[in-house]
């Protein structure tokens, strides 16, 4: 018999021991469920590049959200798919009092007061240019965009949002939005900042879902370059100083190092956005019979949490919660 001081396999000997030494556990409480919303009634359209994910009219979204609540999923992030004819250069529909997205926020809070509604603040769903900020001859105007974002955020807070989610990547937007919210009497409304949002190809299916792809150019002048790591800390420091309540990394899977860096460098909750392309890759290969979908989902979500994410936004939320509650 060879004498070994360390036999790490001893801690893997039985299911009970393996479970006892498990370092990372997933729970529906830490997940945020995204919803894509459209104006109208009784609409439930599956997004072709995101099997199992739908665009819902408000009535249908409420039914679906209530079934999420039953599964212990109480946190929702809402995205609007806006008709082309309502889009303009300055995204004015985003704070129009008839905007269906604002009505949806109110309806969620009215029907489910105990849920959390997280919004999206960026111009792209409402912009005729398909950019997150004001587009002017190939340039995205930073400071002019802040005014639009401020109006959007206040309108969402007024509609009843719990957490405002600026996803636009303009400089100074967290501080600007914080001030606008406070001035309007919404000092209790939080900000979940898309702190390190990378210019990623993994948003492709999401842009299909909202029909929000840029009409010209790309988002490289505001979203971060995938090659950069330290720059995420520059963004995190700014967001924290400007008053963010949550820091987000997006996408998640190709950016686990960034999640880990933010976790080490901040005491705020770190959120990871497991984005559309990350979801669709697993769905597509599972459909081909090339991968076990449930195992892949669990492994990926575990990896994101293990890297340091406290909270995960994922299109797998319902699949995961169903699995979680069916476990023996
Ligand atoms: C837009 C926004 C995007 C996503 C969330 N908010 C797309 C983009 O920046 O082009 C992507 C989410 C996903 O892919 O699941 N402000």
Tab-separated table of C-alpha atoms and ligand atoms in Angstrom:
chain	number	residue	atom	x	y	z
A	1	UNK	CA	0.000	0.000	0.000
A	2	UNK	CA	1.397	3.408	-0.956
A	3	UNK	CA	1.220	5.900	1.906
A	4	UNK	CA	-0.378	9.150	0.789
A	5	UNK	CA	-1.094	12.004	3.199
A	6	UNK	CA	-3.700	13.420	0.933
A	7	UNK	CA	-6.312	11.360	-0.790
A	8	UNK	CA	-8.807	13.989	-1.985
A	9	UNK	CA	-11.020	11.198	-3.266
A	10	UNK	CA	-12.009	10.448	0.357
A	11	UNK	CA	-14.195	13.560	0.228
A	12	UNK	CA	-15.930	12.206	-2.877
A	13	UNK	CA	-16.716	8.782	-1.444
A	14	UNK	CA	-20.480	8.942	-0.971
A	15	UNK	CA	-23.340	11.089	-2.091
A	16	UNK	CA	-23.775	12.370	1.481
A	17	UNK	CA	-20.109	13.400	1.754
A	18	UNK	CA	-20.077	14.945	-1.719
A	19	UNK	CA	-23.148	16.928	-0.822
A	20	UNK	CA	-21.637	18.028	2.503
A	21	UNK	CA	-18.475	19.385	0.846
A	22	UNK	CA	-20.300	21.093	-2.040
A	23	UNK	CA	-18.969	24.653	-2.246
A	24	UNK	CA	-21.470	26.191	-4.630
A	25	UNK	CA	-25.224	25.763	-4.497
A	26	UNK	CA	-27.794	27.152	-6.858
A	27	UNK	CA	-31.164	28.353	-5.652
A	28	UNK	CA	-34.107	29.916	-7.513
A	29	UNK	CA	-33.949	32.853	-5.058
A	30	UNK	CA	-30.723	34.050	-6.684
A	31	UNK	CA	-32.080	33.964	-10.215
A	32	UNK	CA	-33.685	36.734	-12.242
A	33	UNK	CA	-36.150	35.771	-14.996
A	34	UNK	CA	-36.149	37.901	-18.174
A	35	UNK	CA	-39.399	38.737	-20.003
A	36	UNK	CA	-39.769	40.135	-23.529
A	37	UNK	CA	-42.922	42.204	-23.810
A	38	UNK	CA	-45.007	43.390	-26.756
A	39	UNK	CA	-48.029	45.647	-26.945
A	40	UNK	CA	-51.378	43.923	-27.489
A	41	UNK	CA	-53.444	41.141	-25.956
A	42	UNK	CA	-53.224	37.346	-25.821
A	43	UNK	CA	-49.836	37.304	-27.555
A	44	UNK	CA	-47.346	34.525	-26.853
A	45	UNK	CA	-44.851	34.264	-29.737
A	46	UNK	CA	-41.873	31.971	-29.463
A	47	UNK	CA	-38.572	33.608	-30.497
A	48	UNK	CA	-37.143	31.437	-33.226
A	49	UNK	CA	-33.527	31.823	-32.149
A	50	UNK	CA	-34.413	31.230	-28.463
A	51	UNK	CA	-36.484	28.037	-28.159
A	52	UNK	CA	-38.692	28.113	-25.059
A	53	UNK	CA	-38.518	31.932	-24.748
A	54	UNK	CA	-41.512	34.037	-25.775
A	55	UNK	CA	-42.592	37.566	-26.503
A	56	UNK	CA	-45.665	38.134	-24.332
A	57	UNK	CA	-48.373	40.741	-24.265
A	58	UNK	CA	-48.857	42.077	-20.734
A	59	UNK	CA	-51.839	39.809	-19.890
A	60	UNK	CA	-49.922	36.673	-20.901
A	61	UNK	CA	-46.750	37.872	-19.183
A	62	UNK	CA	-48.630	38.219	-15.908
A	63	UNK	CA	-49.916	34.627	-16.171
A	64	UNK	CA	-46.403	33.388	-16.863
A	65	UNK	CA	-44.892	35.513	-14.084
A	66	UNK	CA	-47.433	34.128	-11.607
A	67	UNK	CA	-46.318	30.624	-12.489
A	68	UNK	CA	-42.713	31.766	-11.888
A	69	UNK	CA	-43.728	33.024	-8.440
A	70	UNK	CA	-45.060	29.522	-7.659
A	71	UNK	CA	-41.609	28.186	-8.524
A	72	UNK	CA	-39.910	30.628	-6.143
A	73	UNK	CA	-38.783	32.965	-8.943
A	74	UNK	CA	-39.752	36.404	-7.689
A	75	UNK	CA	-37.376	38.666	-9.583
A	76	UNK	CA	-38.146	39.757	-13.126
A	77	UNK	CA	-36.247	41.846	-15.651
A	78	UNK	CA	-38.443	43.262	-18.384
A	79	UNK	CA	-37.527	44.192	-21.966
A	80	UNK	CA	-39.829	45.870	-24.512
A	81	UNK	CA	-40.132	44.939	-28.201
A	82	UNK	CA	-41.352	48.204	-29.695
A	83	UNK	CA	-43.150	48.608	-33.051
A	84	UNK	CA	-40.912	50.211	-35.679
A	85	UNK	CA	-43.349	53.099	-36.207
A	86	UNK	CA	-42.983	54.190	-32.570
A	87	UNK	CA	-39.204	54.445	-32.775
A	88	UNK	CA	-37.439	57.758	-33.306
A	89	UNK	CA	-34.008	59.335	-33.022
A	90	UNK	CA	-34.450	60.340	-29.374
A	91	UNK	CA	-36.334	57.283	-28.058
A	92	UNK	CA	-39.179	59.525	-26.896
A	93	UNK	CA	-41.639	56.626	-26.670
A	94	UNK	CA	-39.601	55.295	-23.726
A	95	UNK	CA	-41.063	57.944	-21.418
A	96	UNK	CA	-44.380	58.550	-23.196
A	97	UNK	CA	-47.235	58.117	-20.746
A	98	UNK	CA	-48.905	55.670	-23.156
A	99	UNK	CA	-45.805	53.488	-23.413
A	100	UNK	CA	-46.946	49.876	-22.955
A	101	UNK	CA	-43.681	48.991	-21.198
A	102	UNK	CA	-44.421	51.482	-18.413
A	103	UNK	CA	-47.928	50.033	-18.129
A	104	UNK	CA	-46.420	46.563	-17.885
A	105	UNK	CA	-44.212	47.648	-14.960
A	106	UNK	CA	-47.271	48.973	-13.105
A	107	UNK	CA	-49.282	45.849	-13.881
A	108	UNK	CA	-46.550	43.520	-12.589
A	109	UNK	CA	-46.386	45.418	-9.293
A	110	UNK	CA	-50.172	45.651	-9.000
A	111	UNK	CA	-50.769	41.943	-9.662
A	112	UNK	CA	-47.728	40.723	-7.704
A	113	UNK	CA	-46.744	43.368	-5.132
A	114	UNK	CA	-44.184	40.998	-3.601
A	115	UNK	CA	-42.226	40.534	-6.842
A	116	UNK	CA	-39.180	42.574	-7.892
A	117	UNK	CA	-39.384	44.457	-11.175
A	118	UNK	CA	-36.075	45.322	-12.786
A	119	UNK	CA	-36.154	47.510	-15.880
A	120	UNK	CA	-33.901	48.142	-18.848
A	121	UNK	CA	-32.601	51.659	-19.437
A	122	UNK	CA	-31.054	52.140	-22.879
A	123	UNK	CA	-32.302	53.754	-26.058
A	124	UNK	CA	-31.946	50.813	-28.447
A	125	UNK	CA	-35.430	49.259	-28.181
A	126	UNK	CA	-36.957	52.683	-28.953
A	127	UNK	CA	-34.310	54.121	-31.269
A	128	UNK	CA	-34.776	54.358	-35.026
A	129	UNK	CA	-30.978	53.995	-35.228
A	130	UNK	CA	-30.906	50.878	-33.048
A	131	UNK	CA	-28.230	52.331	-30.779
A	132	UNK	CA	-28.181	52.641	-26.993
A	133	UNK	CA	-27.447	56.360	-27.204
A	134	UNK	CA	-28.185	59.280	-29.536
A	135	UNK	CA	-26.604	58.590	-32.914
A	136	UNK	CA	-25.138	61.539	-34.764
A	137	UNK	CA	-23.252	60.910	-37.986
A	138	UNK	CA	-21.471	57.814	-36.811
A	139	UNK	CA	-20.911	59.099	-33.272
A	140	UNK	CA	-22.872	58.213	-30.107
A	141	UNK	CA	-23.359	61.372	-28.051
A	142	UNK	CA	-22.685	60.671	-24.386
A	143	UNK	CA	-23.911	63.636	-22.355
A	144	UNK	CA	-26.962	64.329	-24.535
A	145	UNK	CA	-27.949	60.675	-24.100
A	146	UNK	CA	-27.857	60.985	-20.304
A	147	UNK	CA	-30.848	63.338	-20.428
A	148	UNK	CA	-32.907	60.735	-22.295
A	149	UNK	CA	-31.805	57.983	-19.918
A	150	UNK	CA	-32.730	60.134	-16.929
A	151	UNK	CA	-36.255	60.693	-18.248
A	152	UNK	CA	-36.624	56.998	-19.011
A	153	UNK	CA	-35.451	55.985	-15.524
A	154	UNK	CA	-37.773	58.432	-13.752
A	155	UNK	CA	-40.737	57.268	-15.875
A	156	UNK	CA	-39.972	53.657	-14.939
A	157	UNK	CA	-39.633	54.521	-11.248
A	158	UNK	CA	-42.921	56.385	-11.405
A	159	UNK	CA	-44.529	53.291	-12.966
A	160	UNK	CA	-43.435	51.313	-9.901
A	161	UNK	CA	-40.080	49.732	-10.813
A	162	UNK	CA	-38.020	48.453	-7.895
A	163	UNK	CA	-34.658	48.437	-9.655
A	164	UNK	CA	-33.496	50.448	-12.661
A	165	UNK	CA	-31.092	48.623	-14.981
A	166	UNK	CA	-29.000	50.933	-17.162
A	167	UNK	CA	-27.578	48.746	-19.958
A	168	UNK	CA	-26.412	51.586	-22.237
A	169	UNK	CA	-22.750	51.977	-21.149
A	170	UNK	CA	-22.704	55.792	-21.372
A	171	UNK	CA	-20.158	57.411	-19.048
A	172	UNK	CA	-21.606	58.898	-15.872
A	173	UNK	CA	-25.062	57.440	-16.298
A	174	UNK	CA	-25.306	55.830	-12.875
A	175	UNK	CA	-24.615	59.125	-11.091
A	176	UNK	CA	-26.885	61.043	-13.443
A	177	UNK	CA	-29.774	58.587	-13.030
A	178	UNK	CA	-29.252	58.453	-9.238
A	179	UNK	CA	-29.591	62.213	-9.040
A	180	UNK	CA	-32.638	62.336	-11.295
A	181	UNK	CA	-34.338	59.584	-9.252
A	182	UNK	CA	-33.559	61.311	-5.963
A	183	UNK	CA	-34.764	64.690	-7.247
A	184	UNK	CA	-38.023	63.096	-8.384
A	185	UNK	CA	-38.567	61.518	-4.948
A	186	UNK	CA	-37.461	57.974	-5.789
A	187	UNK	CA	-34.521	57.598	-3.452
A	188	UNK	CA	-35.720	54.062	-2.574
A	189	UNK	CA	-35.449	52.841	-6.137
A	190	UNK	CA	-32.206	50.927	-6.726
A	191	UNK	CA	-29.776	50.887	-9.631
A	192	UNK	CA	-28.433	47.633	-11.046
A	193	UNK	CA	-25.700	48.850	-13.326
A	194	UNK	CA	-24.509	46.916	-16.355
A	195	UNK	CA	-20.995	47.684	-15.165
A	196	UNK	CA	-18.860	45.559	-17.463
A	197	UNK	CA	-20.935	45.083	-20.562
A	198	UNK	CA	-18.887	43.757	-23.438
A	199	UNK	CA	-19.448	44.256	-27.174
A	200	UNK	CA	-20.392	40.617	-27.639
A	201	UNK	CA	-21.705	38.453	-30.461
A	202	UNK	CA	-23.656	36.512	-27.841
A	203	UNK	CA	-26.426	39.152	-27.865
A	204	UNK	CA	-27.510	38.078	-31.367
A	205	UNK	CA	-30.701	36.189	-30.423
A	206	UNK	CA	-31.760	39.013	-28.047
A	207	UNK	CA	-31.557	41.532	-30.883
A	208	UNK	CA	-33.777	39.187	-32.938
A	209	UNK	CA	-36.227	39.077	-30.048
A	210	UNK	CA	-36.503	42.864	-29.844
A	211	UNK	CA	-35.685	43.640	-33.444
A	212	UNK	CA	-33.169	46.090	-32.004
A	213	UNK	CA	-29.947	45.493	-33.951
A	214	UNK	CA	-28.023	48.692	-34.850
A	215	UNK	CA	-29.107	50.064	-38.252
A	216	UNK	CA	-25.567	51.295	-38.873
A	217	UNK	CA	-22.190	50.576	-37.326
A	218	UNK	CA	-21.621	48.581	-34.154
A	219	UNK	CA	-21.520	49.188	-30.396
A	220	UNK	CA	-17.735	49.188	-29.975
A	221	UNK	CA	-17.501	52.863	-29.029
A	222	UNK	CA	-19.517	52.284	-25.854
A	223	UNK	CA	-19.557	48.580	-24.963
A	224	UNK	CA	-16.251	47.148	-23.740
A	225	UNK	CA	-13.772	45.285	-25.898
A	226	UNK	CA	-13.718	41.545	-25.107
A	227	UNK	CA	-9.932	41.648	-24.761
A	228	UNK	CA	-9.985	43.955	-21.728
A	229	UNK	CA	-9.932	42.859	-18.107
A	230	UNK	CA	-8.546	45.742	-16.010
A	231	UNK	CA	-10.928	48.145	-17.701
A	232	UNK	CA	-13.813	46.354	-15.932
A	233	UNK	CA	-12.367	47.588	-12.626
A	234	UNK	CA	-12.348	51.165	-13.926
A	235	UNK	CA	-16.047	50.806	-14.728
A	236	UNK	CA	-16.784	49.126	-11.389
A	237	UNK	CA	-15.087	51.860	-9.393
A	238	UNK	CA	-17.006	54.558	-11.256
A	239	UNK	CA	-20.357	52.794	-10.798
A	240	UNK	CA	-19.751	52.223	-7.123
A	241	UNK	CA	-18.795	55.854	-6.541
A	242	UNK	CA	-21.796	57.040	-8.536
A	243	UNK	CA	-24.147	55.068	-6.302
A	244	UNK	CA	-24.867	51.723	-7.971
A	245	UNK	CA	-26.529	49.120	-5.731
A	246	UNK	CA	-25.551	46.123	-7.879
A	247	UNK	CA	-22.715	45.582	-10.348
A	248	UNK	CA	-23.308	43.436	-13.411
A	249	UNK	CA	-21.038	41.531	-15.766
A	250	UNK	CA	-22.383	40.661	-19.183
A	251	UNK	CA	-22.124	38.180	-20.888
A	252	UNK	CA	-21.287	35.615	-18.208
A	253	UNK	CA	-19.641	32.528	-19.650
A	254	UNK	CA	-16.801	34.008	-21.646
A	255	UNK	CA	-16.233	36.540	-18.803
A	256	UNK	CA	-15.885	34.414	-15.662
A	257	UNK	CA	-12.557	36.104	-14.884
A	258	UNK	CA	-14.319	39.473	-14.853
A	259	UNK	CA	-17.015	38.165	-12.490
A	260	UNK	CA	-14.270	36.922	-10.191
A	261	UNK	CA	-12.411	40.257	-10.346
A	262	UNK	CA	-15.507	42.261	-9.468
A	263	UNK	CA	-16.348	39.894	-6.621
A	264	UNK	CA	-12.853	40.405	-5.177
A	265	UNK	CA	-12.810	44.164	-5.657
A	266	UNK	CA	-16.255	45.195	-4.481
A	267	UNK	CA	-18.548	44.408	-1.581
A	268	UNK	CA	-21.672	45.088	-3.635
A	269	UNK	CA	-23.748	42.175	-4.955
A	270	UNK	CA	-22.370	40.992	-8.293
A	271	UNK	CA	-24.859	40.014	-10.968
A	272	UNK	CA	-23.990	37.962	-14.050
A	273	UNK	CA	-26.126	38.058	-17.182
A	274	UNK	CA	-26.180	34.603	-18.809
A	275	UNK	CA	-27.159	36.103	-22.167
A	276	UNK	CA	-29.288	34.977	-25.078
A	277	UNK	CA	-26.517	33.433	-27.189
A	278	UNK	CA	-25.257	31.430	-24.219
A	279	UNK	CA	-28.763	30.043	-23.763
A	280	UNK	CA	-29.373	29.345	-27.436
A	281	UNK	CA	-26.068	27.490	-27.905
A	282	UNK	CA	-27.109	24.938	-25.294
A	283	UNK	CA	-30.673	24.656	-26.614
A	284	UNK	CA	-29.451	24.190	-30.174
A	285	UNK	CA	-26.877	21.535	-29.425
A	286	UNK	CA	-29.323	19.690	-27.151
A	287	UNK	CA	-31.832	19.630	-30.003
A	288	UNK	CA	-29.196	18.039	-32.196
A	289	UNK	CA	-28.674	15.421	-29.506
A	290	UNK	CA	-25.076	16.591	-29.010
A	291	UNK	CA	-25.290	17.612	-25.378
A	292	UNK	CA	-27.432	16.841	-22.312
A	293	UNK	CA	-29.426	20.034	-21.877
A	294	UNK	CA	-30.199	19.764	-18.173
A	295	UNK	CA	-26.649	18.813	-17.227
A	296	UNK	CA	-25.257	21.652	-19.348
A	297	UNK	CA	-27.633	24.147	-17.747
A	298	UNK	CA	-26.639	23.122	-14.227
A	299	UNK	CA	-22.922	23.079	-15.011
A	300	UNK	CA	-23.017	26.512	-16.620
A	301	UNK	CA	-25.072	28.150	-13.853
A	302	UNK	CA	-22.844	26.551	-11.216
A	303	UNK	CA	-19.720	27.855	-12.968
A	304	UNK	CA	-21.115	31.392	-13.061
A	305	UNK	CA	-21.921	31.271	-9.363
A	306	UNK	CA	-18.588	29.613	-8.494
A	307	UNK	CA	-16.765	32.439	-10.303
A	308	UNK	CA	-18.355	34.880	-7.840
A	309	UNK	CA	-21.796	35.885	-9.087
A	310	UNK	CA	-24.319	36.319	-6.277
A	311	UNK	CA	-27.195	36.667	-8.701
A	312	UNK	CA	-27.722	35.300	-12.221
A	313	UNK	CA	-30.040	36.649	-14.898
A	314	UNK	CA	-30.870	33.630	-17.041
A	315	UNK	CA	-33.370	32.427	-19.626
A	316	UNK	CA	-32.989	29.032	-17.916
A	317	UNK	CA	-34.620	30.337	-14.708
A	318	UNK	CA	-37.879	28.417	-15.142
A	319	UNK	CA	-36.164	25.249	-16.394
A	320	UNK	CA	-33.803	25.422	-13.435
A	321	UNK	CA	-36.542	26.071	-10.874
A	322	UNK	CA	-38.602	23.144	-12.191
A	323	UNK	CA	-35.572	20.889	-11.953
A	324	UNK	CA	-34.755	22.227	-8.462
A	325	UNK	CA	-38.207	21.468	-7.112
A	326	UNK	CA	-38.349	18.010	-8.727
A	327	UNK	CA	-35.071	16.854	-7.159
A	328	UNK	CA	-35.592	14.016	-4.657
B	1	LIG	C1	-29.578	46.521	-24.915
B	1	LIG	C2	-29.439	45.180	-24.278
B	1	LIG	C3	-28.883	44.063	-24.919
B	1	LIG	C4	-29.042	42.978	-24.040
B	1	LIG	C5	-29.654	43.450	-22.875
B	1	LIG	N1	-29.873	44.846	-23.030
B	1	LIG	C6	-28.346	43.911	-26.279
B	1	LIG	C7	-27.303	44.824	-26.765
B	1	LIG	O1	-26.596	45.498	-26.007
B	1	LIG	O2	-27.178	44.896	-27.980
B	1	LIG	C8	-28.617	41.581	-24.364
B	1	LIG	C9	-29.205	40.473	-23.540
B	1	LIG	C10	-29.054	39.122	-24.106
B	1	LIG	O3	-28.393	38.885	-25.130
B	1	LIG	O4	-29.652	38.197	-23.510
B	1	LIG	N2	-29.378	47.650	-24.227
